[in-house]
Amino acid sequence: MVKNNRGAIFVVSAPSGAGKTSLCQEVTKIIEGVKHSISYTTRSPRQGEANDVDYTFIKEEEFSRMVSEGEFVEWAVVHGNFYGTSMKRLDAIRDEGFDVILDIDTQGAIQLKSRFKDGVYIFILPPSMEVLEDRLRKRMSDSEEEIRRRLKRAREEIKEFDRYDYLIVNDRFDVALKELGAIIISERLRTENMDAVWIREKFSIQEGKNGYNITAGRI
Ligand code: 5GP
């Protein structure tokens, strides 16, 4: 019944430590038909991270080559490292009919917004700056200087919240996960995303009759 076989784009941003990565990974397990896009980065893998699973880890020279050959649909420098989304990867997921979820920073989301106007933009907030700091400290993988840098950057990112379509406060993970899932499902059920031809045929409705016009998604 869904009109377009091409997957939709869900862009998720949040300050580091807001729980965005876990939310984006877990939502692909509870909602069918959505895949997480794996970004390229020049940062080193953290403990437990695997190449081509969490990120594709590459050297700066390779990243520069990809930039100059136009391989990224968006890219940005975050915390001193380069991150980018490959156009080829994005297209491949969408062409298979999967929705795609992009876990990217606000600079990348702003670049995508001018290109994909029908994308869905979601921002995850931590419950407070104190909770965010606490979460960053518990990660232990980051030094004090790195934590300070991430908190400063968090404030800059939160400033951009009103550019997004949806806001989720990640206080309780299970609630935030349900909310993210609900956004994906609701967007899929929008009238304009439905196949009006299929509905008319199924229910023997003629276009424009009785004042209804399902093509336009409005009565
Ligand atoms: P981390 O290094 O902690 O995994 O990620 C740091 C930041 O980079 C996060 O805000 C994350 O969303 C962002 N990020 C990850 N991949 C991409 C990407 O492909 N493009 C952009 N612009 N940001 C990304």
PDB file of C-alpha atoms and ligand atoms in Angstrom:
ATOM      1  CA  MET A   1       0.000   0.000   0.000  1.00  0.00           C
ATOM      2  CA  VAL A   2       2.984   2.315   0.372  1.00  0.00           C
ATOM      3  CA  LYS A   3       3.434   4.415  -2.795  1.00  0.00           C
ATOM      4  CA  ASN A   4       7.138   4.675  -3.073  1.00  0.00           C
ATOM      5  CA  ASN A   5       9.402   1.627  -3.105  1.00  0.00           C
ATOM      6  CA  ARG A   6      12.336   3.916  -2.382  1.00  0.00           C
ATOM      7  CA  GLY A   7      13.211   4.081   1.307  1.00  0.00           C
ATOM      8  CA  ALA A   8      12.752   7.245   3.345  1.00  0.00           C
ATOM      9  CA  ILE A   9      15.533   9.137   5.120  1.00  0.00           C
ATOM     10  CA  PHE A  10      15.536   9.603   8.902  1.00  0.00           C
ATOM     11  CA  VAL A  11      18.289  11.893  10.148  1.00  0.00           C
ATOM     12  CA  VAL A  12      19.073  11.693  13.866  1.00  0.00           C
ATOM     13  CA  SER A  13      21.350  14.178  15.628  1.00  0.00           C
ATOM     14  CA  ALA A  14      22.243  14.603  19.286  1.00  0.00           C
ATOM     15  CA  PRO A  15      25.162  15.718  21.374  1.00  0.00           C
ATOM     16  CA  SER A  16      27.713  13.027  22.097  1.00  0.00           C
ATOM     17  CA  GLY A  17      26.534  11.061  25.160  1.00  0.00           C
ATOM     18  CA  ALA A  18      22.786  11.575  24.551  1.00  0.00           C
ATOM     19  CA  GLY A  19      22.460   7.902  23.618  1.00  0.00           C
ATOM     20  CA  LYS A  20      21.819   8.450  19.928  1.00  0.00           C
ATOM     21  CA  THR A  21      24.035   5.657  18.597  1.00  0.00           C
ATOM     22  CA  SER A  22      22.385   2.994  20.788  1.00  0.00           C
ATOM     23  CA  LEU A  23      18.925   4.306  19.907  1.00  0.00           C
ATOM     24  CA  CYS A  24      19.682   4.208  16.172  1.00  0.00           C
ATOM     25  CA  GLN A  25      21.089   0.687  16.420  1.00  0.00           C
ATOM     26  CA  GLU A  26      18.279  -0.690  18.587  1.00  0.00           C
ATOM     27  CA  VAL A  27      15.476   0.821  16.506  1.00  0.00           C
ATOM     28  CA  THR A  28      16.611  -1.224  13.489  1.00  0.00           C
ATOM     29  CA  LYS A  29      15.979  -4.350  15.607  1.00  0.00           C
ATOM     30  CA  ILE A  30      12.440  -3.446  16.654  1.00  0.00           C
ATOM     31  CA  ILE A  31      11.199  -1.804  13.441  1.00  0.00           C
ATOM     32  CA  GLU A  32      11.316  -3.814  10.238  1.00  0.00           C
ATOM     33  CA  GLY A  33      12.556  -2.317   6.995  1.00  0.00           C
ATOM     34  CA  VAL A  34      14.972   0.261   8.390  1.00  0.00           C
ATOM     35  CA  LYS A  35      18.751   0.098   8.104  1.00  0.00           C
ATOM     36  CA  HIS A  36      21.461   2.140   9.745  1.00  0.00           C
ATOM     37  CA  SER A  37      23.850   3.889   7.357  1.00  0.00           C
ATOM     38  CA  ILE A  38      27.504   3.221   8.171  1.00  0.00           C
ATOM     39  CA  SER A  39      29.575   6.404   7.963  1.00  0.00           C
ATOM     40  CA  TYR A  40      33.216   6.831   7.063  1.00  0.00           C
ATOM     41  CA  THR A  41      35.485   8.385   9.680  1.00  0.00           C
ATOM     42  CA  THR A  42      39.137   9.212  10.208  1.00  0.00           C
ATOM     43  CA  ARG A  43      38.929   8.714  13.993  1.00  0.00           C
ATOM     44  CA  SER A  44      40.432   5.576  15.543  1.00  0.00           C
ATOM     45  CA  PRO A  45      38.119   2.741  16.564  1.00  0.00           C
ATOM     46  CA  ARG A  46      37.107   2.681  20.249  1.00  0.00           C
ATOM     47  CA  GLN A  47      37.215  -0.522  22.214  1.00  0.00           C
ATOM     48  CA  GLY A  48      34.574  -2.922  20.925  1.00  0.00           C
ATOM     49  CA  GLU A  49      34.029  -1.065  17.651  1.00  0.00           C
ATOM     50  CA  ALA A  50      34.369  -3.025  14.428  1.00  0.00           C
ATOM     51  CA  ASN A  51      35.278  -1.818  10.963  1.00  0.00           C
ATOM     52  CA  ASP A  52      32.311  -1.666   8.544  1.00  0.00           C
ATOM     53  CA  VAL A  53      29.940  -2.259  11.475  1.00  0.00           C
ATOM     54  CA  ASP A  54      30.163   0.883  13.604  1.00  0.00           C
ATOM     55  CA  TYR A  55      32.053   2.930  11.023  1.00  0.00           C
ATOM     56  CA  THR A  56      34.347   2.385   8.106  1.00  0.00           C
ATOM     57  CA  PHE A  57      37.630   3.614   9.546  1.00  0.00           C
ATOM     58  CA  ILE A  58      39.865   5.263   6.955  1.00  0.00           C
ATOM     59  CA  LYS A  59      42.981   7.461   6.775  1.00  0.00           C
ATOM     60  CA  GLU A  60      42.745  11.206   6.130  1.00  0.00           C
ATOM     61  CA  GLU A  61      44.244  10.840   2.642  1.00  0.00           C
ATOM     62  CA  GLU A  62      41.495   8.409   1.678  1.00  0.00           C
ATOM     63  CA  PHE A  63      38.854  10.727   3.180  1.00  0.00           C
ATOM     64  CA  SER A  64      40.247  13.692   1.164  1.00  0.00           C
ATOM     65  CA  ARG A  65      40.184  11.614  -2.004  1.00  0.00           C
ATOM     66  CA  MET A  66      36.522  10.723  -1.391  1.00  0.00           C
ATOM     67  CA  VAL A  67      35.683  14.402  -0.765  1.00  0.00           C
ATOM     68  CA  SER A  68      37.403  15.531  -3.958  1.00  0.00           C
ATOM     69  CA  GLU A  69      35.657  12.820  -5.988  1.00  0.00           C
ATOM     70  CA  GLY A  70      32.271  13.889  -4.607  1.00  0.00           C
ATOM     71  CA  GLU A  71      31.543  10.570  -2.914  1.00  0.00           C
ATOM     72  CA  PHE A  72      29.968  12.113   0.194  1.00  0.00           C
ATOM     73  CA  VAL A  73      26.415  13.385   0.290  1.00  0.00           C
ATOM     74  CA  GLU A  74      27.504  15.303   3.419  1.00  0.00           C
ATOM     75  CA  TRP A  75      30.635  15.440   5.523  1.00  0.00           C
ATOM     76  CA  ALA A  76      31.901  17.378   8.530  1.00  0.00           C
ATOM     77  CA  VAL A  77      34.713  17.762  11.018  1.00  0.00           C
ATOM     78  CA  VAL A  78      33.517  16.702  14.472  1.00  0.00           C
ATOM     79  CA  HIS A  79      35.783  16.794  17.551  1.00  0.00           C
ATOM     80  CA  GLY A  80      38.791  17.130  15.205  1.00  0.00           C
ATOM     81  CA  ASN A  81      37.968  14.070  13.095  1.00  0.00           C
ATOM     82  CA  PHE A  82      36.338  13.768   9.675  1.00  0.00           C
ATOM     83  CA  TYR A  83      32.993  12.007   9.268  1.00  0.00           C
ATOM     84  CA  GLY A  84      31.011  11.483   6.074  1.00  0.00           C
ATOM     85  CA  THR A  85      28.020   9.707   4.544  1.00  0.00           C
ATOM     86  CA  SER A  86      28.595   7.938   1.252  1.00  0.00           C
ATOM     87  CA  MET A  87      26.039   8.706  -1.456  1.00  0.00           C
ATOM     88  CA  LYS A  88      26.547   5.243  -2.928  1.00  0.00           C
ATOM     89  CA  ARG A  89      25.750   3.545   0.406  1.00  0.00           C
ATOM     90  CA  LEU A  90      22.714   5.723   1.004  1.00  0.00           C
ATOM     91  CA  ASP A  91      21.324   5.009  -2.480  1.00  0.00           C
ATOM     92  CA  ALA A  92      21.970   1.275  -2.178  1.00  0.00           C
ATOM     93  CA  ILE A  93      19.936   0.997   1.045  1.00  0.00           C
ATOM     94  CA  ARG A  94      17.071   3.116  -0.302  1.00  0.00           C
ATOM     95  CA  ASP A  95      17.017   1.329  -3.668  1.00  0.00           C
ATOM     96  CA  GLU A  96      16.524  -1.965  -1.836  1.00  0.00           C
ATOM     97  CA  GLY A  97      13.361  -0.373  -0.400  1.00  0.00           C
ATOM     98  CA  PHE A  98      14.736   0.053   3.129  1.00  0.00           C
ATOM     99  CA  ASP A  99      14.304   3.240   5.091  1.00  0.00           C
ATOM    100  CA  VAL A 100      17.645   4.590   6.209  1.00  0.00           C
ATOM    101  CA  ILE A 101      18.591   6.058   9.548  1.00  0.00           C
ATOM    102  CA  LEU A 102      21.556   8.440   9.623  1.00  0.00           C
ATOM    103  CA  ASP A 103      23.270   9.145  12.916  1.00  0.00           C
ATOM    104  CA  ILE A 104      25.068  12.376  12.087  1.00  0.00           C
ATOM    105  CA  ASP A 105      25.949  15.711  13.674  1.00  0.00           C
ATOM    106  CA  THR A 106      24.060  19.000  13.185  1.00  0.00           C
ATOM    107  CA  GLN A 107      26.456  20.263  10.468  1.00  0.00           C
ATOM    108  CA  GLY A 108      25.748  17.145   8.400  1.00  0.00           C
ATOM    109  CA  ALA A 109      21.996  17.334   9.071  1.00  0.00           C
ATOM    110  CA  ILE A 110      21.898  20.956   7.852  1.00  0.00           C
ATOM    111  CA  GLN A 111      23.699  19.932   4.625  1.00  0.00           C
ATOM    112  CA  LEU A 112      21.193  17.109   4.081  1.00  0.00           C
ATOM    113  CA  LYS A 113      18.178  19.310   4.777  1.00  0.00           C
ATOM    114  CA  SER A 114      18.879  21.459   1.739  1.00  0.00           C
ATOM    115  CA  ARG A 115      19.200  18.326  -0.398  1.00  0.00           C
ATOM    116  CA  PHE A 116      16.512  16.021   1.029  1.00  0.00           C
ATOM    117  CA  LYS A 117      13.551  18.229   1.909  1.00  0.00           C
ATOM    118  CA  ASP A 118      11.302  15.214   2.474  1.00  0.00           C
ATOM    119  CA  GLY A 119      13.750  13.668   4.963  1.00  0.00           C
ATOM    120  CA  VAL A 120      12.625  13.414   8.590  1.00  0.00           C
ATOM    121  CA  TYR A 121      14.879  15.249  11.032  1.00  0.00           C
ATOM    122  CA  ILE A 122      14.980  14.080  14.655  1.00  0.00           C
ATOM    123  CA  PHE A 123      16.977  15.562  17.543  1.00  0.00           C
ATOM    124  CA  ILE A 124      17.734  13.632  20.741  1.00  0.00           C
ATOM    125  CA  LEU A 125      18.178  15.694  23.912  1.00  0.00           C
ATOM    126  CA  PRO A 126      19.734  14.455  27.136  1.00  0.00           C
ATOM    127  CA  PRO A 127      17.543  15.143  30.218  1.00  0.00           C
ATOM    128  CA  SER A 128      20.029  17.836  31.375  1.00  0.00           C
ATOM    129  CA  MET A 129      23.653  18.991  30.974  1.00  0.00           C
ATOM    130  CA  GLU A 130      24.448  17.330  34.342  1.00  0.00           C
ATOM    131  CA  VAL A 131      23.172  13.950  33.132  1.00  0.00           C
ATOM    132  CA  LEU A 132      25.086  14.394  29.881  1.00  0.00           C
ATOM    133  CA  GLU A 133      28.333  15.095  31.751  1.00  0.00           C
ATOM    134  CA  ASP A 134      27.749  12.111  33.995  1.00  0.00           C
ATOM    135  CA  ARG A 135      27.168   9.834  30.996  1.00  0.00           C
ATOM    136  CA  LEU A 136      30.311  11.076  29.266  1.00  0.00           C
ATOM    137  CA  ARG A 137      32.389  10.423  32.412  1.00  0.00           C
ATOM    138  CA  LYS A 138      31.014   6.906  32.755  1.00  0.00           C
ATOM    139  CA  ARG A 139      32.147   6.118  29.238  1.00  0.00           C
ATOM    140  CA  MET A 140      35.716   6.323  30.586  1.00  0.00           C
ATOM    141  CA  SER A 141      37.120   6.169  27.057  1.00  0.00           C
ATOM    142  CA  ASP A 142      37.428   9.934  26.850  1.00  0.00           C
ATOM    143  CA  SER A 143      40.018  12.097  28.639  1.00  0.00           C
ATOM    144  CA  GLU A 144      39.062  15.132  30.807  1.00  0.00           C
ATOM    145  CA  GLU A 145      40.035  17.476  27.968  1.00  0.00           C
ATOM    146  CA  GLU A 146      37.920  15.440  25.552  1.00  0.00           C
ATOM    147  CA  ILE A 147      34.938  15.531  27.950  1.00  0.00           C
ATOM    148  CA  ARG A 148      35.204  19.353  28.241  1.00  0.00           C
ATOM    149  CA  ARG A 149      35.405  19.618  24.439  1.00  0.00           C
ATOM    150  CA  ARG A 150      32.321  17.403  24.012  1.00  0.00           C
ATOM    151  CA  LEU A 151      30.289  19.398  26.576  1.00  0.00           C
ATOM    152  CA  LYS A 152      31.106  22.666  24.805  1.00  0.00           C
ATOM    153  CA  ARG A 153      30.178  21.145  21.461  1.00  0.00           C
ATOM    154  CA  ALA A 154      26.975  19.701  23.017  1.00  0.00           C
ATOM    155  CA  ARG A 155      25.754  23.228  23.819  1.00  0.00           C
ATOM    156  CA  GLU A 156      26.470  24.323  20.238  1.00  0.00           C
ATOM    157  CA  GLU A 157      24.543  21.356  18.861  1.00  0.00           C
ATOM    158  CA  ILE A 158      21.543  21.775  21.194  1.00  0.00           C
ATOM    159  CA  LYS A 159      21.230  25.379  19.904  1.00  0.00           C
ATOM    160  CA  GLU A 160      20.138  23.910  16.559  1.00  0.00           C
ATOM    161  CA  PHE A 161      17.196  21.936  18.023  1.00  0.00           C
ATOM    162  CA  ASP A 162      14.490  23.991  16.310  1.00  0.00           C
ATOM    163  CA  ARG A 163      15.701  23.040  12.822  1.00  0.00           C
ATOM    164  CA  TYR A 164      14.452  19.505  13.481  1.00  0.00           C
ATOM    165  CA  ASP A 165      10.969  18.034  12.949  1.00  0.00           C
ATOM    166  CA  TYR A 166      10.909  15.946  16.140  1.00  0.00           C
ATOM    167  CA  LEU A 167      12.545  16.118  19.571  1.00  0.00           C
ATOM    168  CA  ILE A 168      13.061  13.139  21.867  1.00  0.00           C
ATOM    169  CA  VAL A 169      14.349  13.479  25.429  1.00  0.00           C
ATOM    170  CA  ASN A 170      16.398  10.396  26.199  1.00  0.00           C
ATOM    171  CA  ASP A 171      15.741  10.091  29.913  1.00  0.00           C
ATOM    172  CA  ARG A 172      14.641   6.457  29.961  1.00  0.00           C
ATOM    173  CA  PHE A 173      16.145   4.495  27.083  1.00  0.00           C
ATOM    174  CA  ASP A 174      13.121   2.187  26.585  1.00  0.00           C
ATOM    175  CA  VAL A 175      10.756   5.181  26.314  1.00  0.00           C
ATOM    176  CA  ALA A 176      13.033   7.078  23.916  1.00  0.00           C
ATOM    177  CA  LEU A 177      13.354   3.946  21.777  1.00  0.00           C
ATOM    178  CA  LYS A 178       9.568   3.574  21.535  1.00  0.00           C
ATOM    179  CA  GLU A 179       9.287   7.247  20.608  1.00  0.00           C
ATOM    180  CA  LEU A 180      11.859   6.906  17.831  1.00  0.00           C
ATOM    181  CA  GLY A 181      10.048   3.811  16.537  1.00  0.00           C
ATOM    182  CA  ALA A 182       6.724   5.652  16.678  1.00  0.00           C
ATOM    183  CA  ILE A 183       8.095   8.507  14.549  1.00  0.00           C
ATOM    184  CA  ILE A 184       9.291   6.065  11.878  1.00  0.00           C
ATOM    185  CA  ILE A 185       5.959   4.226  11.790  1.00  0.00           C
ATOM    186  CA  SER A 186       3.903   7.451  11.764  1.00  0.00           C
ATOM    187  CA  GLU A 187       5.888   8.883   8.865  1.00  0.00           C
ATOM    188  CA  ARG A 188       5.310   5.681   6.875  1.00  0.00           C
ATOM    189  CA  LEU A 189       1.549   5.985   7.450  1.00  0.00           C
ATOM    190  CA  ARG A 190       1.254   9.537   6.095  1.00  0.00           C
ATOM    191  CA  THR A 191      -1.512   9.747   3.480  1.00  0.00           C
ATOM    192  CA  GLU A 192       0.884  11.297   0.967  1.00  0.00           C
ATOM    193  CA  ASN A 193       3.151   8.247   1.279  1.00  0.00           C
ATOM    194  CA  MET A 194       0.342   5.860   0.410  1.00  0.00           C
ATOM    195  CA  ASP A 195      -0.415   4.493  -3.041  1.00  0.00           C
ATOM    196  CA  ALA A 196      -3.652   6.292  -3.959  1.00  0.00           C
ATOM    197  CA  VAL A 197      -4.062   4.263  -7.173  1.00  0.00           C
ATOM    198  CA  TRP A 198      -3.964   1.021  -5.188  1.00  0.00           C
ATOM    199  CA  ILE A 199      -6.500   2.336  -2.635  1.00  0.00           C
ATOM    200  CA  ARG A 200      -8.908   3.536  -5.358  1.00  0.00           C
ATOM    201  CA  GLU A 201      -8.724   0.231  -7.181  1.00  0.00           C
ATOM    202  CA  LYS A 202      -9.124  -1.763  -3.990  1.00  0.00           C
ATOM    203  CA  PHE A 203     -12.175   0.193  -2.852  1.00  0.00           C
ATOM    204  CA  SER A 204     -13.565   1.032  -6.323  1.00  0.00           C
ATOM    205  CA  ILE A 205     -13.287   4.786  -5.766  1.00  0.00           C
ATOM    206  CA  GLN A 206     -13.205   7.118  -8.750  1.00  0.00           C
ATOM    207  CA  GLU A 207     -10.873  10.069  -8.528  1.00  0.00           C
ATOM    208  CA  GLY A 208     -12.611  13.293  -7.548  1.00  0.00           C
ATOM    209  CA  LYS A 209     -15.970  11.620  -6.885  1.00  0.00           C
ATOM    210  CA  ASN A 210     -17.924  12.773  -3.811  1.00  0.00           C
ATOM    211  CA  GLY A 211     -15.399  15.507  -3.224  1.00  0.00           C
ATOM    212  CA  TYR A 212     -12.605  13.094  -2.382  1.00  0.00           C
ATOM    213  CA  ASN A 213      -9.217  13.349  -3.976  1.00  0.00           C
ATOM    214  CA  ILE A 214      -6.840  10.858  -2.424  1.00  0.00           C
ATOM    215  CA  THR A 215      -4.002  11.720  -4.866  1.00  0.00           C
ATOM    216  CA  ALA A 216      -3.514  15.047  -3.192  1.00  0.00           C
ATOM    217  CA  GLY A 217      -3.794  13.451   0.201  1.00  0.00           C
ATOM    218  CA  ARG A 218      -6.473  15.976   1.136  1.00  0.00           C
ATOM    219  CA  ILE A 219     -10.261  15.965   1.099  1.00  0.00           C
TER     220      ILE A 219
HETATM  221  P1  5GP B   1      31.504   9.476  17.677  1.00  0.00           P
HETATM  222  O1  5GP B   1      32.917   9.665  17.272  1.00  0.00           O
HETATM  223  O2  5GP B   1      31.258   9.755  19.114  1.00  0.00           O
HETATM  224  O3  5GP B   1      30.973   8.122  17.221  1.00  0.00           O
HETATM  225  O4  5GP B   1      30.651  10.525  16.843  1.00  0.00           O
HETATM  226  C1  5GP B   1      30.880  11.883  16.953  1.00  0.00           C
HETATM  227  C2  5GP B   1      29.819  12.649  16.192  1.00  0.00           C
HETATM  228  O5  5GP B   1      29.956  12.460  14.774  1.00  0.00           O
HETATM  229  C3  5GP B   1      28.388  12.238  16.521  1.00  0.00           C
HETATM  230  O6  5GP B   1      27.624  13.414  16.703  1.00  0.00           O
HETATM  231  C4  5GP B   1      27.946  11.505  15.288  1.00  0.00           C
HETATM  232  O7  5GP B   1      26.537  11.595  15.083  1.00  0.00           O
HETATM  233  C5  5GP B   1      28.693  12.256  14.222  1.00  0.00           C
HETATM  234  N1  5GP B   1      28.770  11.505  12.979  1.00  0.00           N
HETATM  235  C6  5GP B   1      28.901  10.169  12.807  1.00  0.00           C
HETATM  236  N2  5GP B   1      28.903   9.867  11.501  1.00  0.00           N
HETATM  237  C7  5GP B   1      28.744  11.025  10.836  1.00  0.00           C
HETATM  238  C8  5GP B   1      28.657  11.373   9.446  1.00  0.00           C
HETATM  239  O8  5GP B   1      28.721  10.551   8.548  1.00  0.00           O
HETATM  240  N3  5GP B   1      28.508  12.684   9.155  1.00  0.00           N
HETATM  241  C9  5GP B   1      28.426  13.658  10.105  1.00  0.00           C
HETATM  242  N4  5GP B   1      28.254  14.902   9.709  1.00  0.00           N
HETATM  243  N5  5GP B   1      28.512  13.368  11.420  1.00  0.00           N
HETATM  244  C10 5GP B   1      28.674  12.077  11.770  1.00  0.00           C
END
